[in-house]
mmCIF file of C-alpha atoms in Angstrom:
data_model
loop_
_atom_site.group_PDB
_atom_site.id
_atom_site.type_symbol
_atom_site.label_atom_id
_atom_site.label_comp_id
_atom_site.label_asym_id
_atom_site.label_seq_id
_atom_site.Cartn_x
_atom_site.Cartn_y
_atom_site.Cartn_z
ATOM 1 C CA ALA A 557 78.950 144.177 169.494
ATOM 2 C CA GLN A 558 77.255 141.018 168.353
ATOM 3 C CA THR A 559 75.168 138.570 170.404
ATOM 4 C CA VAL A 560 74.025 135.130 169.562
ATOM 5 C CA THR A 561 71.228 133.370 171.352
ATOM 6 C CA GLN A 562 70.215 129.714 171.394
ATOM 7 C CA SER A 563 66.947 129.364 173.427
ATOM 8 C CA GLN A 564 66.817 125.519 173.458
ATOM 9 C CA PRO A 565 69.270 124.300 176.126
ATOM 10 C CA GLU A 566 68.450 120.641 175.230
ATOM 11 C CA MET A 567 66.789 118.766 172.508
ATOM 12 C CA SER A 568 66.110 115.269 171.822
ATOM 13 C CA VAL A 569 65.059 113.379 168.663
ATOM 14 C CA GLN A 570 64.562 109.736 167.740
ATOM 15 C CA GLU A 571 66.982 108.122 165.280
ATOM 16 C CA ALA A 572 65.894 108.799 161.638
ATOM 17 C CA GLU A 573 63.688 111.731 162.457
ATOM 18 C CA THR A 574 64.231 115.344 161.752
ATOM 19 C CA VAL A 575 65.215 117.980 164.277
ATOM 20 C CA THR A 576 65.641 121.724 164.145
ATOM 21 C CA LEU A 577 67.865 123.827 166.363
ATOM 22 C CA SER A 578 67.136 127.482 166.749
ATOM 23 C CA CYS A 579 69.555 130.403 166.680
ATOM 24 C CA THR A 580 69.048 134.042 166.677
ATOM 25 C CA TYR A 581 71.556 136.892 166.669
ATOM 26 C CA ASP A 582 71.808 140.634 166.889
ATOM 27 C CA THR A 583 74.208 142.765 164.876
ATOM 28 C CA SER A 584 74.630 146.078 163.221
ATOM 29 C CA GLU A 585 76.792 144.499 160.566
ATOM 30 C CA ASN A 586 75.481 143.924 157.039
ATOM 31 C CA ASN A 587 78.079 141.442 155.802
ATOM 32 C CA TYR A 588 78.866 138.485 158.093
ATOM 33 C CA TYR A 589 79.192 134.697 158.234
ATOM 34 C CA LEU A 590 76.988 132.321 160.348
ATOM 35 C CA PHE A 591 78.261 128.900 161.407
ATOM 36 C CA TRP A 592 76.984 125.753 163.190
ATOM 37 C CA TYR A 593 79.666 123.885 165.087
ATOM 38 C CA LYS A 594 79.387 120.431 166.520
ATOM 39 C CA GLN A 595 80.981 119.462 169.885
ATOM 40 C CA PRO A 596 80.615 115.715 170.371
ATOM 41 C CA PRO A 597 81.363 114.282 173.901
ATOM 42 C CA SER A 598 85.083 114.027 172.961
ATOM 43 C CA ARG A 599 85.041 117.739 173.053
ATOM 44 C CA GLN A 600 86.558 118.744 169.726
ATOM 45 C CA MET A 601 84.484 121.302 167.898
ATOM 46 C CA ILE A 602 83.852 120.492 164.262
ATOM 47 C CA LEU A 603 82.387 122.869 161.634
ATOM 48 C CA VAL A 604 79.005 121.586 160.385
ATOM 49 C CA ILE A 605 77.825 124.138 158.061
ATOM 50 C CA ARG A 606 78.405 127.852 157.214
ATOM 51 C CA GLN A 607 76.308 130.515 155.568
ATOM 52 C CA GLU A 608 77.328 133.793 153.881
ATOM 53 C CA ALA A 609 74.927 136.559 154.686
ATOM 54 C CA TYR A 610 75.075 138.038 151.192
ATOM 55 C CA LYS A 611 73.583 134.666 149.906
ATOM 56 C CA GLN A 612 69.936 134.280 149.970
ATOM 57 C CA GLN A 613 70.159 130.507 149.332
ATOM 58 C CA ASN A 614 70.335 128.370 152.360
ATOM 59 C CA ALA A 615 73.384 126.277 152.747
ATOM 60 C CA THR A 616 73.104 122.588 152.685
ATOM 61 C CA GLU A 617 75.705 119.841 153.693
ATOM 62 C CA ASN A 618 74.217 116.348 153.239
ATOM 63 C CA ARG A 619 71.664 115.744 156.093
ATOM 64 C CA PHE A 620 72.314 119.301 157.515
ATOM 65 C CA SER A 621 70.672 122.383 156.198
ATOM 66 C CA VAL A 622 69.990 125.871 157.559
ATOM 67 C CA ASN A 623 66.998 128.181 157.364
ATOM 68 C CA PHE A 624 68.676 131.741 157.241
ATOM 69 C CA GLN A 625 66.394 134.561 157.517
ATOM 70 C CA LYS A 626 68.376 137.821 157.501
ATOM 71 C CA ALA A 627 65.618 140.263 158.201
ATOM 72 C CA ALA A 628 64.562 138.300 161.256
ATOM 73 C CA LYS A 629 68.162 137.474 162.274
ATOM 74 C CA SER A 630 67.423 133.906 162.510
ATOM 75 C CA PHE A 631 69.720 131.026 161.675
ATOM 76 C CA SER A 632 68.180 127.560 162.273
ATOM 77 C CA LEU A 633 69.841 124.236 161.686
ATOM 78 C CA LYS A 634 67.790 121.213 160.462
ATOM 79 C CA ILE A 635 69.178 117.754 160.857
ATOM 80 C CA SER A 636 67.412 115.165 158.731
ATOM 81 C CA ASP A 637 67.459 111.356 159.238
ATOM 82 C CA SER A 638 69.163 111.930 162.699
ATOM 83 C CA GLN A 639 71.839 109.389 163.556
ATOM 84 C CA LEU A 640 73.113 108.424 166.928
ATOM 85 C CA GLY A 641 76.459 110.010 165.959
ATOM 86 C CA ASP A 642 74.726 113.280 165.803
ATOM 87 C CA THR A 643 74.535 113.307 169.573
ATOM 88 C CA ALA A 644 76.484 116.394 170.638
ATOM 89 C CA MET A 645 76.397 119.982 171.733
ATOM 90 C CA TYR A 646 75.691 122.329 168.866
ATOM 91 C CA PHE A 647 76.995 125.992 168.795
ATOM 92 C CA CYS A 648 75.747 128.724 166.578
ATOM 93 C CA ALA A 649 78.494 131.264 165.850
ATOM 94 C CA PHE A 650 78.763 134.645 164.134
ATOM 95 C CA LEU A 651 81.721 136.219 162.390
ATOM 96 C CA PRO A 652 81.568 139.759 160.827
ATOM 97 C CA MET A 653 83.254 140.143 157.429
ATOM 98 C CA SER A 654 85.074 143.330 158.811
ATOM 99 C CA THR A 655 87.375 141.169 160.627
ATOM 100 C CA SER A 656 89.350 138.057 159.663
ATOM 101 C CA TYR A 657 90.873 137.620 162.805
ATOM 102 C CA GLY A 658 88.692 134.758 164.174
ATOM 103 C CA LYS A 659 86.602 136.545 166.713
ATOM 104 C CA LEU A 660 83.714 134.191 166.464
ATOM 105 C CA THR A 661 80.679 135.012 168.804
ATOM 106 C CA PHE A 662 79.107 131.897 169.984
ATOM 107 C CA GLY A 663 75.562 131.111 171.276
ATOM 108 C CA GLN A 664 75.111 129.026 174.567
ATOM 109 C CA GLY A 665 74.935 126.000 172.892
ATOM 110 C CA THR A 666 72.173 123.183 172.410
ATOM 111 C CA ILE A 667 72.640 119.739 173.603
ATOM 112 C CA LEU A 668 71.044 117.388 171.227
ATOM 113 C CA THR A 669 70.530 113.655 172.059
ATOM 114 C CA VAL A 670 69.571 111.207 169.480
ATOM 115 C CA HIS A 671 67.691 108.093 170.916
ATOM 116 C CA PRO A 672 67.737 104.691 169.144
ATOM 117 C CA GLU B 160 93.818 113.812 159.116
ATOM 118 C CA PRO B 161 95.629 116.772 160.605
ATOM 119 C CA GLU B 162 94.297 118.052 163.812
ATOM 120 C CA VAL B 163 94.990 120.635 166.542
ATOM 121 C CA THR B 164 96.568 118.991 169.660
ATOM 122 C CA GLN B 165 96.344 120.460 173.201
ATOM 123 C CA THR B 166 98.214 119.454 176.285
ATOM 124 C CA PRO B 167 97.410 118.711 179.026
ATOM 125 C CA SER B 168 93.800 117.549 178.860
ATOM 126 C CA HIS B 169 93.328 118.674 182.446
ATOM 127 C CA GLN B 170 95.349 120.845 184.682
ATOM 128 C CA VAL B 171 94.826 121.639 188.352
ATOM 129 C CA THR B 172 96.658 124.539 189.690
ATOM 130 C CA GLN B 173 96.680 126.645 192.889
ATOM 131 C CA MET B 174 95.488 130.164 192.974
ATOM 132 C CA GLY B 175 98.151 132.582 192.153
ATOM 133 C CA GLN B 176 100.252 130.130 190.314
ATOM 134 C CA GLU B 177 101.302 130.569 186.711
ATOM 135 C CA VAL B 178 100.215 128.024 184.219
ATOM 136 C CA ILE B 179 100.986 127.441 180.503
ATOM 137 C CA LEU B 180 98.662 125.774 178.209
ATOM 138 C CA ARG B 181 99.979 124.221 175.180
ATOM 139 C CA CYS B 182 98.836 123.837 171.655
ATOM 140 C CA VAL B 183 100.236 122.414 168.477
ATOM 141 C CA PRO B 184 98.242 123.867 165.497
ATOM 142 C CA ILE B 185 98.108 122.336 162.122
ATOM 143 C CA SER B 186 101.370 122.611 160.479
ATOM 144 C CA ASN B 187 100.454 124.799 157.530
ATOM 145 C CA HIS B 188 98.283 127.116 159.351
ATOM 146 C CA LEU B 189 99.063 130.773 159.757
ATOM 147 C CA TYR B 190 96.406 132.058 162.241
ATOM 148 C CA PHE B 191 96.011 130.895 165.792
ATOM 149 C CA TYR B 192 93.315 131.552 168.474
ATOM 150 C CA TRP B 193 92.437 130.869 172.116
ATOM 151 C CA TYR B 194 88.849 130.624 173.247
ATOM 152 C CA ARG B 195 87.581 129.577 176.616
ATOM 153 C CA GLN B 196 84.438 128.103 178.030
ATOM 154 C CA ILE B 197 83.431 128.634 181.582
ATOM 155 C CA LEU B 198 81.278 125.714 182.692
ATOM 156 C CA GLY B 199 77.738 126.186 181.613
ATOM 157 C CA GLN B 200 78.500 129.549 179.914
ATOM 158 C CA LYS B 201 79.187 130.410 176.267
ATOM 159 C CA VAL B 202 82.454 129.833 174.386
ATOM 160 C CA GLU B 203 84.399 133.136 174.362
ATOM 161 C CA PHE B 204 86.969 134.680 172.162
ATOM 162 C CA LEU B 205 90.210 135.433 174.083
ATOM 163 C CA VAL B 206 92.898 136.233 171.369
ATOM 164 C CA SER B 207 94.001 135.796 167.882
ATOM 165 C CA PHE B 208 97.640 135.570 166.840
ATOM 166 C CA TYR B 209 99.070 136.063 163.307
ATOM 167 C CA ASN B 210 102.597 136.813 162.068
ATOM 168 C CA ASN B 211 104.121 136.489 165.506
ATOM 169 C CA GLU B 212 101.814 139.179 166.914
ATOM 170 C CA ILE B 213 98.340 139.570 168.479
ATOM 171 C CA SER B 214 95.822 140.534 165.880
ATOM 172 C CA GLU B 215 92.748 141.005 168.251
ATOM 173 C CA LYS B 216 92.032 140.400 171.795
ATOM 174 C CA SER B 217 88.928 140.516 173.960
ATOM 175 C CA GLU B 218 88.530 142.395 177.258
ATOM 176 C CA ILE B 219 88.990 139.142 178.995
ATOM 177 C CA PHE B 220 92.535 139.098 177.708
ATOM 178 C CA ASP B 221 94.137 141.369 180.350
ATOM 179 C CA ASP B 222 97.668 141.676 181.457
ATOM 180 C CA GLN B 223 97.498 138.291 183.273
ATOM 181 C CA PHE B 224 97.432 136.698 179.937
ATOM 182 C CA SER B 225 99.989 136.274 177.255
ATOM 183 C CA VAL B 226 100.447 134.164 174.209
ATOM 184 C CA GLU B 227 103.609 133.004 172.434
ATOM 185 C CA ARG B 228 104.673 130.993 169.495
ATOM 186 C CA PRO B 229 108.107 129.935 170.901
ATOM 187 C CA ASP B 230 109.058 127.718 168.024
ATOM 188 C CA GLY B 231 107.732 126.651 164.690
ATOM 189 C CA SER B 232 105.213 124.385 166.024
ATOM 190 C CA ASN B 233 103.821 125.392 169.534
ATOM 191 C CA PHE B 234 101.324 128.127 170.494
ATOM 192 C CA THR B 235 101.080 128.662 174.145
ATOM 193 C CA LEU B 236 98.641 130.624 176.509
ATOM 194 C CA LYS B 237 100.129 131.770 179.667
ATOM 195 C CA ILE B 238 98.233 132.875 182.750
ATOM 196 C CA ARG B 239 100.586 134.531 185.117
ATOM 197 C CA SER B 240 98.670 134.579 188.487
ATOM 198 C CA THR B 241 95.577 132.361 188.100
ATOM 199 C CA LYS B 242 92.263 133.216 189.819
ATOM 200 C CA LEU B 243 89.352 130.957 190.758
ATOM 201 C CA GLU B 244 87.444 132.583 187.830
ATOM 202 C CA ASP B 245 89.863 131.294 185.333
ATOM 203 C CA SER B 246 88.758 127.935 185.869
ATOM 204 C CA ALA B 247 87.369 126.964 182.367
ATOM 205 C CA MET B 248 87.907 124.731 179.350
ATOM 206 C CA TYR B 249 90.448 126.578 177.046
ATOM 207 C CA PHE B 250 90.207 125.828 173.438
ATOM 208 C CA CYS B 251 92.951 126.540 170.823
ATOM 209 C CA ALA B 252 92.091 126.741 167.168
ATOM 210 C CA SER B 253 93.988 127.464 164.037
ATOM 211 C CA SER B 254 93.114 128.365 160.395
ATOM 212 C CA GLU B 255 95.155 128.521 157.183
ATOM 213 C CA GLN B 256 94.009 132.030 156.465
ATOM 214 C CA GLY B 257 91.871 134.559 158.238
ATOM 215 C CA LEU B 258 88.401 133.194 158.871
ATOM 216 C CA GLY B 259 85.905 133.621 156.093
ATOM 217 C CA VAL B 260 84.078 131.881 153.323
ATOM 218 C CA ASN B 261 86.660 129.565 152.307
ATOM 219 C CA THR B 262 88.550 129.090 155.568
ATOM 220 C CA GLU B 263 87.582 127.141 158.648
ATOM 221 C CA ALA B 264 88.844 127.112 162.163
ATOM 222 C CA PHE B 265 90.057 123.779 163.464
ATOM 223 C CA PHE B 266 89.646 123.452 167.145
ATOM 224 C CA GLY B 267 91.631 121.289 169.568
ATOM 225 C CA GLN B 268 89.910 119.185 172.189
ATOM 226 C CA GLY B 269 90.502 121.623 175.074
ATOM 227 C CA THR B 270 92.463 121.854 178.199
ATOM 228 C CA ARG B 271 90.205 121.901 181.411
ATOM 229 C CA LEU B 272 91.892 124.269 183.846
ATOM 230 C CA THR B 273 90.825 124.001 187.457
ATOM 231 C CA VAL B 274 92.042 126.626 189.946
ATOM 232 C CA VAL B 275 91.849 125.662 193.531
#
């Protein structure tokens, strides 16, 4: 079984600054995917970024990037040039490659507030 | 942009009553999922559904739960005899293929179920 831990229940950042959200996980799987989802106050979860465990290169999507440390089982999300629209709950999630049936394992979530 | 639609947004039901939560996945998607989030807790996988049958289910998804795709557009979650601990936000999701490197799960806005 997999576990995902987000140790920061809440974070805040000033607009235009950079913030990093932490995520650690535990698994015996060797091949898997990791995701960051954003859940704005409207409650619809949106995929922000994904990482394949077999790739050493960290994924990047515009202002969002990850720091993936496979040996340490760490997967942090960095948001650069934070915007007010980034205010949301952020979930880290894990999916083993051994299943394609959508059994994502989520962390507890981190509430991010971007202040003007 | 296509999206997953859930109805109702909020449902209040009495303990012991049956409830049906409805979802309209994105039209060309083939994989369907239900997740739930008890207030203050993690998002938890309930079930995945493909080709008119359950692909995988969690230990939460006991005999009180069932899923159905009654027609070509709806995907429903039924709870036969609701308990207080079923109170949660229920999220429906769908994907074009099984989740993986090139496939993303699209989530609905959720139905908040309150059992009184």
